[in-house]
Amino acid sequence: MLQGVLCGLLAGAMWGMVFVAPEFLRAFTPLEMACGRYICYGLIAAAVMSTRLPKLLRRLDRSDIVAMIKHALAGNIIYYMLLALGVKLAGVAATSLIIGVLPISVTLVGHKDHGAVPLRQLIWPLLLVAAGIACINIDVFTHDVGTGLPLSSKLLGVLCAAVALACWTWYSVDNARYLKRNPHFSSGEWSALYGVSSGLIALAIALVGLVFFHGDVTGAGAAASGRDWGLFWIVSAVIALGASAIGNHLWNIASRKVPLTLSGQLILFETLFALLYGFIYKQQWPRGLEIAAMVLLIAGVMWSVRIHALDDASEAHAG
């Protein structure tokens, strides 16, 4: 189980980058950012598995294809588009706060799965997580200067982040269940196939955009508007490699190694790293409530890990 926890931590470190990336690409739309990231992800996945890809594609059945399409849309393209829009409208802090509820939402949705620890044993760790999220919430509304946009835009950003939360909650639970039901693909193979399918869908969306919304998608007058396409593709490639290719592979390993109630807690590392990267980007130290939030979140995760370790040990002893 320790390997699964470490993979979950490293995946969170990779995923935390996606909250800062929109700040570098504010001249681009969330749809453009999502398409750019996942086109790069698809190319990377295809290149890594180039010699094995034809054989893998022949092993796909109808249920695999349906699962890949659903997961690519909910867990990748739609999720990232909504997250980027949330960052643009509501800011990094508010968006990471809302996505930070993932540990609770995933744990609650997956609490009846096989191997899950009963929720009554996780009450106190979950309360620590909730307290940490409350600290972030209080800090956002007492210190955040906002994005300079009207309240209606900020509320729209919060709504986008909430729908992104729902998308990723469903993806995380359904992907973990699918991997455990279908061991005929390794974590690396499934991650590569998932990446290729995401890239193809993103490319199709981009082509539709080029045909019907040529001016908006390609950004006529890019120089005047500050749309640096070189920077766009560099950031997209970095996020695709780190957060998508490496991060998703690590998460697939973690999903197989730990029960859903624990994997839900491990997602919390994404929020912690998002906050850390945000501090570095803004070149400022965390405030008191932010420090308290990080301590509470880490304590909640570590407590949950201990509960699961003790549960595994008792089951092994009983066996």
XYZ file of C-alpha atoms in Angstrom:
319
model
C 0.000 0.000 0.000
C 2.967 2.319 0.677
C 3.840 2.245 -3.030
C 0.304 3.354 -3.862
C 0.491 6.240 -1.372
C 3.839 7.422 -2.793
C 2.482 7.241 -6.351
C -0.566 9.236 -5.268
C 1.683 11.895 -3.689
C 3.823 12.216 -6.833
C 0.703 12.352 -9.020
C -0.548 15.246 -6.877
C 2.766 17.043 -7.379
C 2.322 16.705 -11.139
C -1.353 17.711 -11.136
C -0.779 20.791 -8.996
C 0.857 22.450 -12.010
C -2.461 22.738 -13.848
C -3.710 25.433 -11.450
C -0.828 27.765 -12.324
C -0.680 27.084 -16.081
C -3.769 29.234 -16.904
C -2.007 32.219 -15.312
C 0.713 31.956 -17.979
C -1.884 31.654 -20.767
C -4.455 34.287 -19.822
C -4.647 35.486 -23.453
C -6.028 32.096 -24.504
C -9.457 30.588 -23.964
C -10.018 27.563 -21.673
C -11.084 25.538 -24.727
C -7.802 26.360 -26.484
C -5.833 25.424 -23.365
C -7.662 22.102 -23.030
C -7.183 21.235 -26.715
C -3.498 22.241 -26.663
C -2.736 20.211 -23.554
C -4.464 17.038 -24.705
C -3.217 17.165 -28.299
C 0.292 17.221 -26.782
C -0.693 14.438 -24.378
C -1.962 12.296 -27.250
C 1.263 12.804 -29.207
C 3.399 11.926 -26.175
C 1.354 8.808 -25.404
C 1.482 7.669 -29.040
C 5.249 8.252 -29.203
C 5.953 6.372 -25.977
C 3.873 3.384 -27.068
C 4.614 3.640 -30.804
C 5.889 0.073 -31.239
C 3.202 -1.472 -29.019
C 0.262 0.748 -29.937
C -1.069 -1.324 -32.887
C -1.124 -4.463 -30.734
C -2.843 -2.590 -27.881
C -5.491 -1.199 -30.212
C -6.309 -4.706 -31.439
C -6.917 -5.790 -27.835
C -9.550 -3.121 -27.275
C -13.154 -4.226 -27.063
C -16.274 -2.084 -27.201
C -16.463 -1.534 -23.426
C -12.821 -0.357 -23.376
C -13.481 2.190 -26.117
C -16.623 3.514 -24.410
C -14.766 3.796 -21.093
C -11.843 5.648 -22.697
C -14.108 8.163 -24.415
C -16.096 8.838 -21.242
C -12.973 9.131 -19.100
C -11.164 11.310 -21.651
C -14.057 13.766 -21.730
C -14.948 13.857 -18.022
C -11.477 13.417 -16.526
C -9.442 15.357 -19.061
C -10.934 17.744 -21.601
C -14.123 18.977 -19.915
C -12.509 18.955 -16.460
C -9.496 21.008 -17.524
C -11.546 23.434 -19.603
C -13.807 24.139 -16.608
C -10.849 24.341 -14.224
C -9.052 26.837 -16.468
C -12.228 28.927 -16.763
C -12.606 28.804 -12.974
C -9.034 30.064 -12.519
C -9.625 32.876 -15.039
C -12.873 34.036 -13.423
C -12.527 33.174 -9.733
C -8.750 32.926 -9.237
C -6.317 30.145 -8.309
C -7.176 30.146 -4.589
C -10.948 29.820 -4.971
C -10.647 27.172 -7.694
C -8.140 25.068 -5.753
C -10.417 25.364 -2.713
C -13.370 23.890 -4.589
C -11.306 21.150 -6.243
C -9.876 20.506 -2.767
C -13.232 18.974 -1.803
C -12.310 15.975 -4.016
C -11.019 13.876 -1.085
C -14.421 14.078 0.560
C -16.506 13.683 -2.620
C -14.497 10.669 -3.883
C -14.501 9.025 -0.449
C -18.261 9.426 -0.098
C -19.007 8.160 -3.620
C -16.684 5.134 -3.265
C -17.339 4.204 0.343
C -19.287 1.029 -0.537
C -16.612 -0.450 -2.799
C -14.825 -3.674 -1.885
C -11.907 -3.096 0.471
C -13.120 0.319 1.559
C -12.849 1.176 5.247
C -16.265 1.961 6.820
C -16.993 5.677 6.873
C -17.465 5.672 10.648
C -13.738 4.916 11.008
C -12.865 7.883 8.785
C -15.019 10.513 10.503
C -12.152 12.210 12.357
C -9.699 12.281 9.414
C -12.480 13.650 7.201
C -13.270 16.307 9.807
C -9.610 17.370 9.765
C -9.785 17.597 5.966
C -12.992 19.631 6.200
C -11.383 21.941 8.764
C -8.399 22.454 6.465
C -10.652 23.307 3.546
C -12.610 25.696 5.818
C -9.338 27.483 6.676
C -8.589 27.936 2.972
C -12.137 29.176 2.443
C -11.910 31.762 5.238
C -8.531 32.935 3.981
C -9.813 33.343 0.405
C -12.735 35.529 1.414
C -10.796 37.616 3.952
C -7.565 38.214 2.006
C -8.085 37.467 -1.684
C -8.175 40.707 -3.664
C -10.099 39.021 -6.462
C -9.577 38.984 -10.214
C -10.941 42.443 -10.968
C -14.036 40.909 -12.579
C -17.648 41.586 -11.539
C -19.298 39.373 -8.937
C -21.399 37.595 -11.587
C -18.217 36.499 -13.400
C -16.647 35.264 -10.179
C -19.792 33.303 -9.340
C -19.663 31.767 -12.840
C -16.052 30.804 -12.142
C -17.082 29.138 -8.884
C -19.849 27.263 -10.745
C -17.342 26.069 -13.369
C -15.010 24.829 -10.634
C -17.923 23.008 -8.950
C -18.875 21.231 -12.198
C -15.187 20.378 -12.712
C -15.250 18.846 -9.225
C -18.259 16.720 -10.182
C -16.584 15.590 -13.412
C -13.373 14.516 -11.728
C -15.169 12.826 -8.837
C -17.056 10.639 -11.277
C -13.943 9.973 -13.378
C -11.777 9.050 -10.382
C -14.278 6.537 -9.017
C -15.255 5.027 -12.370
C -11.637 4.769 -13.579
C -10.518 3.027 -10.380
C -13.406 0.566 -10.605
C -12.734 -0.109 -14.288
C -9.021 -0.769 -13.727
C -9.763 -3.245 -10.942
C -12.431 -5.033 -13.027
C -10.242 -5.181 -16.145
C -6.662 -6.287 -15.379
C -5.979 -7.154 -19.048
C -4.272 -3.741 -19.451
C -1.385 -2.615 -17.235
C -1.469 0.845 -15.673
C 1.021 2.107 -18.276
C -0.901 0.606 -21.189
C -4.220 2.030 -20.024
C -2.647 5.442 -19.425
C -1.198 5.440 -22.964
C -4.505 4.400 -24.556
C -6.299 6.989 -22.441
C -3.840 9.636 -23.643
C -4.223 8.737 -27.313
C -8.022 8.829 -27.063
C -7.874 12.215 -25.282
C -5.580 13.574 -27.998
C -7.852 12.405 -30.813
C -10.924 13.930 -29.174
C -9.078 17.214 -28.509
C -7.850 17.303 -32.125
C -11.393 16.760 -33.400
C -12.678 19.616 -31.206
C -9.849 21.890 -32.388
C -10.598 21.116 -36.038
C -14.277 21.901 -35.528
C -13.234 25.163 -33.888
C -10.987 26.029 -36.832
C -13.823 25.443 -39.285
C -16.622 27.258 -37.462
C -14.800 29.780 -35.236
C -11.653 30.496 -37.187
C -11.020 33.964 -35.797
C -11.556 33.002 -32.162
C -9.543 29.802 -32.222
C -6.537 30.958 -34.200
C -6.526 34.398 -32.590
C -6.395 36.943 -35.410
C -4.144 39.813 -34.438
C -2.261 37.602 -32.003
C 0.665 39.997 -31.669
C -1.592 42.887 -30.679
C -3.522 40.799 -28.146
C -0.447 39.236 -26.539
C -1.276 35.702 -27.710
C 2.160 34.061 -27.757
C 1.648 30.721 -29.508
C 5.221 29.658 -28.805
C 4.591 30.006 -25.059
C 1.208 28.324 -25.522
C 2.727 25.141 -26.963
C 5.607 25.085 -24.465
C 3.234 25.307 -21.489
C 0.834 22.812 -23.100
C 3.681 20.322 -23.677
C 5.021 20.688 -20.122
C 1.561 20.166 -18.614
C 0.872 17.266 -20.985
C 4.099 15.497 -20.031
C 4.022 16.193 -16.298
C 0.359 16.336 -15.295
C -1.135 14.051 -17.964
C 1.425 11.451 -19.060
C 3.424 11.046 -15.830
C 0.694 12.095 -13.389
C -2.017 9.848 -14.838
C 0.346 6.857 -14.986
C 1.251 7.316 -11.326
C -2.436 7.690 -10.450
C -3.364 4.481 -12.281
C -0.762 2.636 -10.183
C -2.159 4.207 -7.000
C -5.731 3.329 -8.028
C -4.807 -0.360 -8.193
C -2.804 -0.361 -4.958
C -5.189 1.378 -2.549
C -8.968 1.272 -1.867
C -11.169 4.122 -3.079
C -11.669 5.553 0.409
C -7.898 6.109 0.639
C -7.367 7.209 -2.966
C -9.921 9.935 -2.286
C -7.689 11.250 0.486
C -4.555 11.067 -1.678
C -6.095 13.485 -4.210
C -5.559 16.078 -1.496
C -1.885 16.272 -2.462
C -3.013 18.014 -5.669
C -4.467 20.864 -3.597
C -1.367 21.109 -1.409
C 0.972 21.307 -4.384
C -1.355 23.755 -6.157
C -1.093 26.053 -3.131
C 2.693 25.606 -3.003
C 3.108 26.438 -6.700
C 0.786 29.405 -6.252
C 2.985 30.771 -3.441
C 6.064 30.364 -5.629
C 4.350 32.025 -8.603
C 3.210 34.982 -6.487
C 6.565 35.053 -4.643
C 4.948 35.249 -1.225
C 4.960 33.206 1.983
C 1.736 31.458 3.097
C -0.395 33.284 5.647
C -1.386 31.836 9.019
C -4.678 30.314 7.844
C -2.987 28.828 4.786
C -0.354 27.172 6.977
C -3.082 25.868 9.287
C -4.970 24.497 6.278
C -1.923 22.618 4.982
C -1.174 21.150 8.429
C -4.781 19.998 8.855
C -4.945 18.523 5.344
C -1.679 16.610 5.768
C -2.733 15.377 9.222
C -6.063 14.173 7.845
C -4.403 12.252 5.008
C -1.770 10.684 7.278
C -4.435 9.656 9.777
C -6.456 8.075 6.975
C -3.351 6.207 5.742
C -2.786 4.827 9.253
C -6.407 3.669 9.546
C -6.156 1.837 6.213
C -2.802 0.284 7.193
C -4.258 -1.011 10.457
C -7.303 -2.333 8.609
C -5.091 -4.188 6.112
C -3.008 -5.629 8.949
C -6.086 -6.874 10.808
C -7.478 -8.492 7.657
C -4.150 -10.199 6.972
C -3.987 -11.464 10.555
C -7.567 -12.744 10.348
C -6.747 -14.510 7.089
